[in-house]
Every structure is written in structure tokens, then in C-alpha cells.
Short mmCIF file of C-alpha atoms in Angstrom, two decimals:
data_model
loop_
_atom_site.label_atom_id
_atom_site.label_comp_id
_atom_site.label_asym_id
_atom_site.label_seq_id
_atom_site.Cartn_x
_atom_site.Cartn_y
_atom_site.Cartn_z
CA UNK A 311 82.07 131.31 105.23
CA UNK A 312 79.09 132.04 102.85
CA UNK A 313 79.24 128.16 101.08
CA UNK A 314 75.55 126.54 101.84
CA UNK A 315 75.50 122.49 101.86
CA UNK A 316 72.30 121.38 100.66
CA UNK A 317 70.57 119.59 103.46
CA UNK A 318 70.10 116.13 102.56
CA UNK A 319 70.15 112.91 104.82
CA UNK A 320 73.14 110.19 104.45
CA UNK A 321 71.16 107.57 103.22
CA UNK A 322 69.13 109.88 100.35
CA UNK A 323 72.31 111.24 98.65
CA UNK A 324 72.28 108.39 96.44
CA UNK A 325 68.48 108.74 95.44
CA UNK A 326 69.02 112.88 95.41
CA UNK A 327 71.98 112.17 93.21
CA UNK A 328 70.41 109.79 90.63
CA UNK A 329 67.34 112.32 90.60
CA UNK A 330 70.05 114.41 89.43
CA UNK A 331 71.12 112.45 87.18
CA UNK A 332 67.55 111.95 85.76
CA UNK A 333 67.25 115.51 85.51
CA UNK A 334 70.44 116.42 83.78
CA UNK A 335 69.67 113.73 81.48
CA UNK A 336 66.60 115.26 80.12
CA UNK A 337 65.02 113.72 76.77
CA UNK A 338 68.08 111.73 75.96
CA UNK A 339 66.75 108.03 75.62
CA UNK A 340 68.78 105.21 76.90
CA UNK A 341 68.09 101.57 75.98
CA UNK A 342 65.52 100.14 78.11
CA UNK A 343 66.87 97.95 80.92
CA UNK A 344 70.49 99.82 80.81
CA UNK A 345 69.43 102.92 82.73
CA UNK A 346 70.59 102.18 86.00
CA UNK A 347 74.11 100.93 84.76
CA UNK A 348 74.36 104.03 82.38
CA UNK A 349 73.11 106.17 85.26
CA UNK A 350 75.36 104.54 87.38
CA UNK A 351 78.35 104.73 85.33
CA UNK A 352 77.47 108.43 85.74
CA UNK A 353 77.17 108.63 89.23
CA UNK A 354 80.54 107.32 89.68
CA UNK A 355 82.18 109.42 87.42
CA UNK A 356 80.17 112.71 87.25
CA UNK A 357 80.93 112.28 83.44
CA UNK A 358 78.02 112.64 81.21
CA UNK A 359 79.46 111.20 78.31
CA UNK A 360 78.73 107.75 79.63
CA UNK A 361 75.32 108.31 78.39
CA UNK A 362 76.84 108.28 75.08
CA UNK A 363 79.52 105.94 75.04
CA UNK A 364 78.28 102.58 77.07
CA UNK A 365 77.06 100.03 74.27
CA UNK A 366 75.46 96.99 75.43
CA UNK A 367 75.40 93.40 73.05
CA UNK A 368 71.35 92.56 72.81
CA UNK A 369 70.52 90.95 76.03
CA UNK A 370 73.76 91.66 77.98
CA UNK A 371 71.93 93.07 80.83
CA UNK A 372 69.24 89.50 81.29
CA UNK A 373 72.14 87.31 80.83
CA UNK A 374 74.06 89.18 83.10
CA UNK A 375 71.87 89.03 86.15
CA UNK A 376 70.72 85.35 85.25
CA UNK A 377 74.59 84.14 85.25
CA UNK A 378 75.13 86.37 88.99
CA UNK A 379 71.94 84.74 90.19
CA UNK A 380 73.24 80.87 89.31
CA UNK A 381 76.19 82.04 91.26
CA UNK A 382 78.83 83.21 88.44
CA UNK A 383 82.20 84.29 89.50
CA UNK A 384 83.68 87.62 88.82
CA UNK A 385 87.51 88.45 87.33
CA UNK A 386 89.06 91.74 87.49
CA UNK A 387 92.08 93.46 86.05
CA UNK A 388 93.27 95.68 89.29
CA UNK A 389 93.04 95.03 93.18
CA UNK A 390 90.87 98.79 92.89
CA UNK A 391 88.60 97.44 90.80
CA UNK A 392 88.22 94.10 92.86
CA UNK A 393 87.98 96.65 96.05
CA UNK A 394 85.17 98.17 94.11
CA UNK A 395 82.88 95.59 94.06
CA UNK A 396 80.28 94.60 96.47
CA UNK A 397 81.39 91.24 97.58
CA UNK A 398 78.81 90.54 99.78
CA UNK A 399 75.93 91.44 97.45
CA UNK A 400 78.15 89.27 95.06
CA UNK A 401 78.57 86.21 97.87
CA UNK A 402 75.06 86.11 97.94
CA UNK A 403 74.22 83.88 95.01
CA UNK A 404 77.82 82.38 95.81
CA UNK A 405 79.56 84.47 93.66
CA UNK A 406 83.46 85.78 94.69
CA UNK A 407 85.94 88.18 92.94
CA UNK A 408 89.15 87.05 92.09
CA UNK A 409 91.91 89.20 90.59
CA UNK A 410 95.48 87.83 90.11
CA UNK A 411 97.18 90.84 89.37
CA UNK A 412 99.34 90.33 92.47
CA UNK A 413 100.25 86.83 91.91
CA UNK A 414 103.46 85.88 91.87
CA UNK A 415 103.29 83.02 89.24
CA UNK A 416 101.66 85.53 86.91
CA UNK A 417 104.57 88.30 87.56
CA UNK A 418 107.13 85.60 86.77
CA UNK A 419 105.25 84.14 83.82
CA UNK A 420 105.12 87.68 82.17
CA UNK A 421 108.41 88.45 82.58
CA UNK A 422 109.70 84.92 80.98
CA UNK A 423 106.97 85.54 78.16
CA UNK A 424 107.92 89.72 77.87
CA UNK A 425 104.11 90.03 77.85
CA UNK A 426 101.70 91.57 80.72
CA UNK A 427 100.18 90.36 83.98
CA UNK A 428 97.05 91.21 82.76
CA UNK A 429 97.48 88.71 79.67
CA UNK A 430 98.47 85.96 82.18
CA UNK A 431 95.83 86.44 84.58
CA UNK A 432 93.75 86.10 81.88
CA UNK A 433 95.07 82.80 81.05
CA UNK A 434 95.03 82.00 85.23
CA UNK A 435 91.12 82.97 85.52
CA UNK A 436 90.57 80.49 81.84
CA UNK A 437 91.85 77.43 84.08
CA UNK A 438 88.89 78.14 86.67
CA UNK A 439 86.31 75.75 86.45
CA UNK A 440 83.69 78.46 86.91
CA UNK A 441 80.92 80.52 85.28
CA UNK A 442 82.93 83.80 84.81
CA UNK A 443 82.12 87.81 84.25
CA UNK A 444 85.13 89.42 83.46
CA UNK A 445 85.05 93.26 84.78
CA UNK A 446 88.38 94.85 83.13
CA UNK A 447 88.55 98.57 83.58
CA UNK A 448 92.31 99.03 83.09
CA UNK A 449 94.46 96.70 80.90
CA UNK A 450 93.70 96.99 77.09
CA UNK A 451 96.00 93.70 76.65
CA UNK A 452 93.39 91.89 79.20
CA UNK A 453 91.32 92.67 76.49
CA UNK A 454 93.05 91.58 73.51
CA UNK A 455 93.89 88.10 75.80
CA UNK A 456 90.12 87.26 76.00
CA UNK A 457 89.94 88.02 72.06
CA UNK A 458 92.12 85.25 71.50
CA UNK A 459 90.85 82.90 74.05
CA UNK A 460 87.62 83.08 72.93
CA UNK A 461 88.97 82.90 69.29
CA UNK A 462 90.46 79.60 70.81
CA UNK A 463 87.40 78.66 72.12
CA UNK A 464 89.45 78.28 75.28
CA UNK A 465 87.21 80.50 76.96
CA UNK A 466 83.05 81.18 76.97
CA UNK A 467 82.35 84.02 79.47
CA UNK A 468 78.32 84.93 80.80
CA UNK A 469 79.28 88.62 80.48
CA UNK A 470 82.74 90.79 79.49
CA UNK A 471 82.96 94.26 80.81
CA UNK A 472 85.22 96.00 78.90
CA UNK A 473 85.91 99.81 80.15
CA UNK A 474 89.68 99.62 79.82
CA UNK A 475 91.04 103.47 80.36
CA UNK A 476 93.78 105.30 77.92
CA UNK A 477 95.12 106.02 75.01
CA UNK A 478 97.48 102.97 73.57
CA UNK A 479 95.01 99.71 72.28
CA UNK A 480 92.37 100.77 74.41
CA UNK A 481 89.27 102.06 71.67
CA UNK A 482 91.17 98.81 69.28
CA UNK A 483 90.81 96.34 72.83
CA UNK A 484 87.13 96.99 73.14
CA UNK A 485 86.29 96.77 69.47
CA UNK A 486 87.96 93.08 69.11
CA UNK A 487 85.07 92.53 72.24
CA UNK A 488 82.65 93.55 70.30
CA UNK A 489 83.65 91.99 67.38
CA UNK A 490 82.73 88.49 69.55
CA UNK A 491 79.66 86.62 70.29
CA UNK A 492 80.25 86.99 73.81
CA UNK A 493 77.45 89.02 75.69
CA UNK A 494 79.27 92.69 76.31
CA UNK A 495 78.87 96.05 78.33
CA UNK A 496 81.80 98.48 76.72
CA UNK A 497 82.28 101.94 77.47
CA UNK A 498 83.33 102.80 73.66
CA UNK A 499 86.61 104.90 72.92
CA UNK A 500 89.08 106.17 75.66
CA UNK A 501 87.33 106.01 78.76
CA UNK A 502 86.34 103.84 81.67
CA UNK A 503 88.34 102.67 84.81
CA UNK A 504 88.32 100.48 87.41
CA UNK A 505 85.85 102.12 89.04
CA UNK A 506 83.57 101.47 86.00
CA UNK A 507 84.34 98.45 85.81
CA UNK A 508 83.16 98.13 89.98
CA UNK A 509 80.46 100.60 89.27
CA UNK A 510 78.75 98.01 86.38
CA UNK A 511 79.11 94.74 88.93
CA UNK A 512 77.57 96.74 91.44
CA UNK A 513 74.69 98.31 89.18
CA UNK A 514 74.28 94.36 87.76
CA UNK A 515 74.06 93.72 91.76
CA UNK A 516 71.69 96.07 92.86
CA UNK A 517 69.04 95.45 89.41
CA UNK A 518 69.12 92.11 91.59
CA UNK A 519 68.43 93.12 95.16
CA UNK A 520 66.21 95.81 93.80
CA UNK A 521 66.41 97.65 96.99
CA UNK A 522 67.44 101.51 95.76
CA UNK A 523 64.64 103.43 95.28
CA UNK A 524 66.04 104.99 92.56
CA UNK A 525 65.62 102.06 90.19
CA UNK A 526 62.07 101.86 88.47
CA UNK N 776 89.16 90.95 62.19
CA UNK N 777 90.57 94.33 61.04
CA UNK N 778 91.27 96.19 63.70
CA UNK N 779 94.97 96.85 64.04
CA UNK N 780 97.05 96.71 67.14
CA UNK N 781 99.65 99.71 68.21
CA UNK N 782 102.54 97.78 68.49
CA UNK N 783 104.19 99.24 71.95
CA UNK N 784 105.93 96.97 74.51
CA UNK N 785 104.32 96.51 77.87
CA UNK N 786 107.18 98.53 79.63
CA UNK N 787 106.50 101.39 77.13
CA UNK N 788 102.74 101.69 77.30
CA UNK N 789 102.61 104.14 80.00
CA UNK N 790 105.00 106.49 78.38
CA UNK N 791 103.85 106.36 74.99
CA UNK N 792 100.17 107.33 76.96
CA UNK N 793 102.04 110.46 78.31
CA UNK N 794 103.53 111.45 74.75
CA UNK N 795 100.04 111.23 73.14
CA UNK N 796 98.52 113.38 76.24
CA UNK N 797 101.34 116.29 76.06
CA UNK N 798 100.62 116.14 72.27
CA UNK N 799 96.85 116.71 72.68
CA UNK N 800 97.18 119.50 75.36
CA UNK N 801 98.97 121.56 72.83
CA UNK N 802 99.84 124.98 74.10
CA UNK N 803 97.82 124.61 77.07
CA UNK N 804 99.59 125.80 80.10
CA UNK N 805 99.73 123.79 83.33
CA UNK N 806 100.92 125.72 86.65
CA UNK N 807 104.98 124.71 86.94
CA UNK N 808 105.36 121.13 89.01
CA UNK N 809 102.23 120.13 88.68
CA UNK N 810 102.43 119.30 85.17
CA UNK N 811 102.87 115.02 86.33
CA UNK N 812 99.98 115.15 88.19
CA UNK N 813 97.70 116.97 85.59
CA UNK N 814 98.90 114.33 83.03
CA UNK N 815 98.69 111.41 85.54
CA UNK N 816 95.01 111.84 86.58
CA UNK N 817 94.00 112.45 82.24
CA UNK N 818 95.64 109.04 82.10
CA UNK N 819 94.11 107.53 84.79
CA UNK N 820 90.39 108.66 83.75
CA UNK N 821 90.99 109.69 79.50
CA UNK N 822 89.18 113.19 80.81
CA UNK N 823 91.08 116.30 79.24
CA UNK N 824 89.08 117.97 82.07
CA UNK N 825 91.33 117.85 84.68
CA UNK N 826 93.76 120.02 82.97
CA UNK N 827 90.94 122.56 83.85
CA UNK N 828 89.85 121.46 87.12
CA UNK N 829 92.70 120.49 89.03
CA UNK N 830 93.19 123.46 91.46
CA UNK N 831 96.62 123.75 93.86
CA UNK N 832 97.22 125.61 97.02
CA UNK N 833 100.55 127.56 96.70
CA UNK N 834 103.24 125.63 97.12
CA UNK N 835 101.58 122.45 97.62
CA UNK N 836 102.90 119.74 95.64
CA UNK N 837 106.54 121.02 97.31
CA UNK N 838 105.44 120.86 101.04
CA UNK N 839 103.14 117.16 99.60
CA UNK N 840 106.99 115.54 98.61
CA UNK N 841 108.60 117.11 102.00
CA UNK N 842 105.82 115.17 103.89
CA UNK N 843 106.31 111.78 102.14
CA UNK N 844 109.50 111.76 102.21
CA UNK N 845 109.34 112.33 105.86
CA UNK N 846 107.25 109.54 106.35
CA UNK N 847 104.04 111.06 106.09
CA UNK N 848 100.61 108.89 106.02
CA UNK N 849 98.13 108.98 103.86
CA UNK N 850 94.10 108.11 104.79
CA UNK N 851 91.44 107.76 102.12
CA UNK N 852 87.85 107.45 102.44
CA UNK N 853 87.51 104.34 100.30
CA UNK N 854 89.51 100.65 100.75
CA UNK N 855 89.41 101.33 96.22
CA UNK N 856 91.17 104.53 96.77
CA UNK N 857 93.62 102.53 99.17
CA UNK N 858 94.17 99.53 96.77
CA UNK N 859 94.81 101.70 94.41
CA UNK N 860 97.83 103.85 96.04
CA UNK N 861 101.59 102.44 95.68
CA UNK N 862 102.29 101.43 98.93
CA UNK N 863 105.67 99.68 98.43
CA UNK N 864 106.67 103.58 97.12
CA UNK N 865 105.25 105.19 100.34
CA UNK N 866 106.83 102.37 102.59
CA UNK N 867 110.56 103.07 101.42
CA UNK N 868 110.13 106.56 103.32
CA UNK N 869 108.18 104.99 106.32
CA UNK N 870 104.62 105.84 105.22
CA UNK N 871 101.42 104.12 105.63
CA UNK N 872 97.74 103.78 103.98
CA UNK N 873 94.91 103.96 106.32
CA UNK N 874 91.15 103.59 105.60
CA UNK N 875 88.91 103.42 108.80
CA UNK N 876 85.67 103.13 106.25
CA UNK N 877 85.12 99.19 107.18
CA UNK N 878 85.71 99.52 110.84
CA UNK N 879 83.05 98.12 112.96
CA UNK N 880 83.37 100.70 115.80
CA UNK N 881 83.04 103.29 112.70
CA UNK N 882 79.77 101.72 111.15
CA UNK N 883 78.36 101.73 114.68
CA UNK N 884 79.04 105.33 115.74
CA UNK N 885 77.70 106.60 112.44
CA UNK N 886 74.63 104.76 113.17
CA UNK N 887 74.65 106.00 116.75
CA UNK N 888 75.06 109.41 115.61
CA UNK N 889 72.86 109.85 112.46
CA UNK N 890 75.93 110.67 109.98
CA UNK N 891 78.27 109.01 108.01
CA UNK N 892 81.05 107.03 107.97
CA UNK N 893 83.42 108.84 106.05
CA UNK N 894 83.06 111.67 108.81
CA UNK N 895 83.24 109.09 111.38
CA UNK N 896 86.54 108.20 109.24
CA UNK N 897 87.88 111.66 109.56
CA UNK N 898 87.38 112.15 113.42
CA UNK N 899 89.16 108.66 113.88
CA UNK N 900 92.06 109.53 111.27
CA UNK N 901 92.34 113.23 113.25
CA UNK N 902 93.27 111.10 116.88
CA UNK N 903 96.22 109.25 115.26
CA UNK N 904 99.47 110.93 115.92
CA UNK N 905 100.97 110.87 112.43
CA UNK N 906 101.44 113.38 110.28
CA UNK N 907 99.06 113.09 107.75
CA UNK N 908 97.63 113.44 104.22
CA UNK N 909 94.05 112.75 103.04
CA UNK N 910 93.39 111.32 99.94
CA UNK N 911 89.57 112.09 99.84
CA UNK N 912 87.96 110.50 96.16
CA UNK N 913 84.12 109.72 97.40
CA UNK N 914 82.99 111.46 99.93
CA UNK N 915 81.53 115.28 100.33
CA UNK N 916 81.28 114.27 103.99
CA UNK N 917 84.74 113.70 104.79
CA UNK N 918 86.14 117.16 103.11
CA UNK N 919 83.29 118.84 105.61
CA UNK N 920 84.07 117.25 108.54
CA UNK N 921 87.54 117.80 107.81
CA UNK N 922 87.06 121.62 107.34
CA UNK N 923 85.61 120.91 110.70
CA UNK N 924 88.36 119.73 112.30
CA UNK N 925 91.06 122.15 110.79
CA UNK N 926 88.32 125.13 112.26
CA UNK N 927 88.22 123.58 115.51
CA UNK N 928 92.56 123.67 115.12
CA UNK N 929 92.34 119.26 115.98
CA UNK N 930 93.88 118.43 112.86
CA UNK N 931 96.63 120.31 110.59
CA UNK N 932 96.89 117.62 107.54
CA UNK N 933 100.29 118.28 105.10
CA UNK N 934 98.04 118.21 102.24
CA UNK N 935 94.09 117.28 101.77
CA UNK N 936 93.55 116.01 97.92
CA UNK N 937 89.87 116.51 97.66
CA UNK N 938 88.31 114.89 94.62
CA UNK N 939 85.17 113.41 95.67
CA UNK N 940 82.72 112.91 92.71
CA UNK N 941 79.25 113.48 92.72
CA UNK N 942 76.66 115.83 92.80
CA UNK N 943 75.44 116.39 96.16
CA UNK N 944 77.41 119.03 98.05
CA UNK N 945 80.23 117.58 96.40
CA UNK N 946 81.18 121.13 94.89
CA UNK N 947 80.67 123.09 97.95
CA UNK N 948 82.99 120.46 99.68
CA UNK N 949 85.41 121.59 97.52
CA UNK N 950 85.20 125.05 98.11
CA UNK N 951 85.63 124.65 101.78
CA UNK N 952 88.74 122.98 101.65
CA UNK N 953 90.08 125.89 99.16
CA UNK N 954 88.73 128.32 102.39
CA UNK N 955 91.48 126.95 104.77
CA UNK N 956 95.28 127.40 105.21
CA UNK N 957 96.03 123.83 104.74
CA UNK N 958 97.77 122.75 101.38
CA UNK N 959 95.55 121.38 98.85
CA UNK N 960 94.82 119.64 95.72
CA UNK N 961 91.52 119.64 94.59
CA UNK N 962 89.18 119.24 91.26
CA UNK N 963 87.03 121.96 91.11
CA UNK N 964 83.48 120.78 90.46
CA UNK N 965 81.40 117.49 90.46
CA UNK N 966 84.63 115.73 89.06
CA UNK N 967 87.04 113.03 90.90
CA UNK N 968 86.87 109.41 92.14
CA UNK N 969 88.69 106.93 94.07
CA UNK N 970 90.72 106.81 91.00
CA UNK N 971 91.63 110.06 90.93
CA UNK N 972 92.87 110.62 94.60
CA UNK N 973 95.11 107.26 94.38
CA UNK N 974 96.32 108.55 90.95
CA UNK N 975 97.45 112.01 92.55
CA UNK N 976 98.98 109.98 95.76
CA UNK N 977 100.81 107.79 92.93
CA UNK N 978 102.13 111.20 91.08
CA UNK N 979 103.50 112.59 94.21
CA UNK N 980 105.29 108.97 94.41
CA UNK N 981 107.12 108.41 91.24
CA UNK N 982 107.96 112.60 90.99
CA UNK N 983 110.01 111.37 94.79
CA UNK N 984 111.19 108.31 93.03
CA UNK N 985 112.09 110.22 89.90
CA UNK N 986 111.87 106.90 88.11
CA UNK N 987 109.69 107.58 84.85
CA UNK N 988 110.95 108.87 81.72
CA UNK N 989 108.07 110.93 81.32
CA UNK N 990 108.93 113.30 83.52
CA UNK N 991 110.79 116.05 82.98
#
């Protein structure tokens, strides 16, 4: 077999790839203090157009990382996306990740209302007495839920991270977010995922720890 | 607020999102049987890509369904790839998700041994006697030390779905796998994710279950 790995150690892939990254990246300017989410976002994905399509409110980033440190609590809209996230980075500052996809209240409660889990979770993770940062990388109508709480004023999140994936509600979902005076990361248009949505907790994490190299 | 709603019921969002990706692939020609799991992972990650990328051993997606329905196990190299897989779906024919990547005697030998613990993974998955199929979404490592393996004739897997994402030996990964005799699904490039390698596990599901209405 004539295929040649490039010979690089376990724990420097992740520098070697963000170099890459970097590199690939060229003269394209991000917005300082989003690079290492964009980058990232990137990493995860192998998807350039992140560079393009990741919009941050002014200040999303500071208020971010100042809500994690006083120990904010983080909401997701999939058990992947709650997998996804470093929970002991997260624990930390006393931070945990709750998603209640799986519940069975919420299950019955959308069924009686016709409507989805991820609506009703929503409304579950609004009657948590709790700093929140939600992370929702697959459920437009998670989305649209948080529009109308905050609307409400039922609801007054540190952060909203709104990378919904697909092609029904989901570029409307993350405009209504935007449209808000909560503090927002959104990957504009169709894309994102729950492994975004991880990818950005764990980015927000790391800008904390400051321990990867990579980050200047 | 202007921004205007599709109105589609939650039961109906996932088909509708198949109807608008058939309309936007036009006359582009997917290989017979695999059409689901083309669609499935452009739904799962809004990338048109994989309708490029996505690369199948002959015959694999047939000799994939045999296997699950005869109670084959899956392993992944994440716990996100694992949370993301339908394992109620695999259960009814006697299947099982394994991930080894947490495992305490798994962090330690990778220590021990200078490598990683997605190869660590592998060599654990290859002493379980089950037949098997790898779901690999993250890691270059594990698709290498599973070539390994299938060289050294201590593994024959029913089907290896190698999407790991990335840029560091992530391609060449690829390749190797596409060198063997074992069935295989695999995006060709830097492109893939946890996402994707539950997503194609899911496909293989629901074309068993034959439930959706999307797929004809």
C-alpha cells in the first residue's frame, strides 16, 4: 500500500490541525475574540463555510465566558449534543448540561399539545432557577420557543447558541434569535448541528482554561 | 417581527426536509440503494457535499441490512456518535451500541503505550465475539488501526462507515479502508463527524424498518 500518514504525535493533531486551519484560512479576517470558536466550528466540521456564516451579537463571546465562569448552566436540544460537551471542563465553575429531550413528561406534554419536545423542553429548562446557555444545534422549533419566551419575558438567557441544521424554519429560527436582545452565536442559513452546537461550549470552555496552544 | 414561519406539522418536518433535498439534487444521480443514506447525511449536516463524497463498497448497504437484522453490533469511536444512533431500532433485531472511548483500562493503555484511545478502542472492540460494524465519525486513528487488524486477519467487521473529519491523516484513513475487502461506507476527503456516522447507522435503520414515507 503506497498511502503515507503524516507523522504527527496524538496529542499535536489538534495544534497541527488548527495550524491548518490557520493556513487554509489565509487573509480572511475574523472578528477579534471569535477565532477559536470560528476555527473550531471548522475543525469539527472540515467545512470552511463556517468562516462565513457564524455571526456573533457584540460581546457574545465576554458575556459568554463571564456567565460559564459564575457557574451558568447549559441546555441542549439532543442527547449528541449534550454527549458533546465537556462536562467536566463545564463542572468546573459548577456548571452541568441538562437536556430533556428524553423526558417522559415532555413526550407526553407534546403529544397532548401536537407540538414538539423540543418546544417543551424549552418550557422545562425556563422553570430552572438557573443562569442558562442554551446550545441548540438541531430543533428549529427550540428556536422559535425561546423567541416567544423571551418575547414573554419568561425567559433571560447569558448566551443562545443557535446552529439548528436543515431546511424547514431553520435560516427563519435563527433570524427571530437575532432579532432579540439576547447575547447570540448563530451559524446563519442551513447549517450547524449538534456537534456545533458541542463544538461552541467546548471552544467557550477551552478560551477559559486557556490550555491549547493553539489559542493566541 | 417579519419573518414568516413554514407552516409544517412536527410529524411532517422530516419529510418535507427530504422533498426540498430531492428537489435541489436535480438530475444528479446517486448509486441505486443508497439514495436514503445520501439524503439522510445532507439532512443531518445541510452539506450538498455528500452527494459527492459518500463512497460505497459493492454491495454494501445489502450485506450492512443482512448484518442488522441478524443482530449485528455496532461500535463508534465517540459516546456523541453513540447518543446519536437509534438504539431502540437496533435492539428489536438484538443489536447493541458500544463505545470503549471512556474506559479507564482504555485511557490507561493508551498512555502506557504512547497512542490513542480510539486505537486502543479498536483492539478492545476486535476481542468481543460479535459480529460487528464500526461506525467511525472522529478518529483517523481508529480507521488505521482497524486496517491493522483486518491485515493481521483479527477482525472481519460487516461493514466499517468511515467518516472521521479532520485534516490530519484523516484522508489517507480513508483510503485505507477503501484498500481492504471489507464492506464500506466512507466520505471521501476531510468530510464527516460523529453526526454523520450515527446518521448513516440511523439510514440503515429506518430502510430495515421501512417506516418513512420518504423512501421509496
Amino acid at each position: 500500500m503506497k498511502i503515507q500518514l503524516e507523522n504527527v504525535k496524538p496529542r499535536e493533531i489538534e495544534t497541527r490541525s488548527f495550524e491548518i486551519i490557520t493556513e487554509e484560512l489565509g487573509e480572511k479576517e475574523l472578528i477579534p475574540g471569535t477565532e477559536l470558536i470560528v476555527k473550531r466550528c471548522i475543525h469539527t466540521s472540515a467545512d470552511f463555510d463556517y468562516a462565513e456564516n457564524l455571526c456573533f451579537s457584540e460581546g457574545a463571546v465576554e458575556k459568554a465566558l463571564e456567565a460559564i465562569k459564575n457557574g451558568a448552566c447549559i441546555v441542549t436540544d439532543t442527547q449528541m449534543a449534550k454527549a458533546g460537551i465537556n462536562k467536566k471542563a463545564l463542572a468546573k465553575y459548577g456548571g452541568e448540561v441538562y437536556c430533556f429531550m428524553s423526558d417522559e413528561d415532555v413526550a407526553e406534554k407534546a403529544k397532548e399539545l401536537g407540538s414538539t419536545r423540543a418546544t417543551v423542553s424549552m418550557d422545562k429548562a425556563a422553570s430552572l432557577n438557573k443562569p442558562l446557555i442554551f446550545a441548540i444545534g438541531n430543533a428549529p422549533t427550540a428556536l422559535v420557543r425561546l423567541y416567544e419566551l423571551i418575547e414573554e419575558k419568561k425567559i433571560s438567557p447569558y448566551l443562545i447558541i443557535g446552529v439548528p441544521v436543515g431546511f424547514v424554519n431553520v435560516v427563519q429560527s435563527k433570524e427571530m434569535i437575532m432579532d432579540t436582545q439576547v447575547p447570540y452565536i448563530v451559524a446563519r442559513g442551513r447549517k450547524g448541528g449538534s456537534n456545533i452546537a458541542a463544538c461552541i461550549c467546548n471552544a467557550l470552555l477551552y478560551m477559559i482554561d486557556n490550555e491549547r496552544d493553539y489559542w493566541k
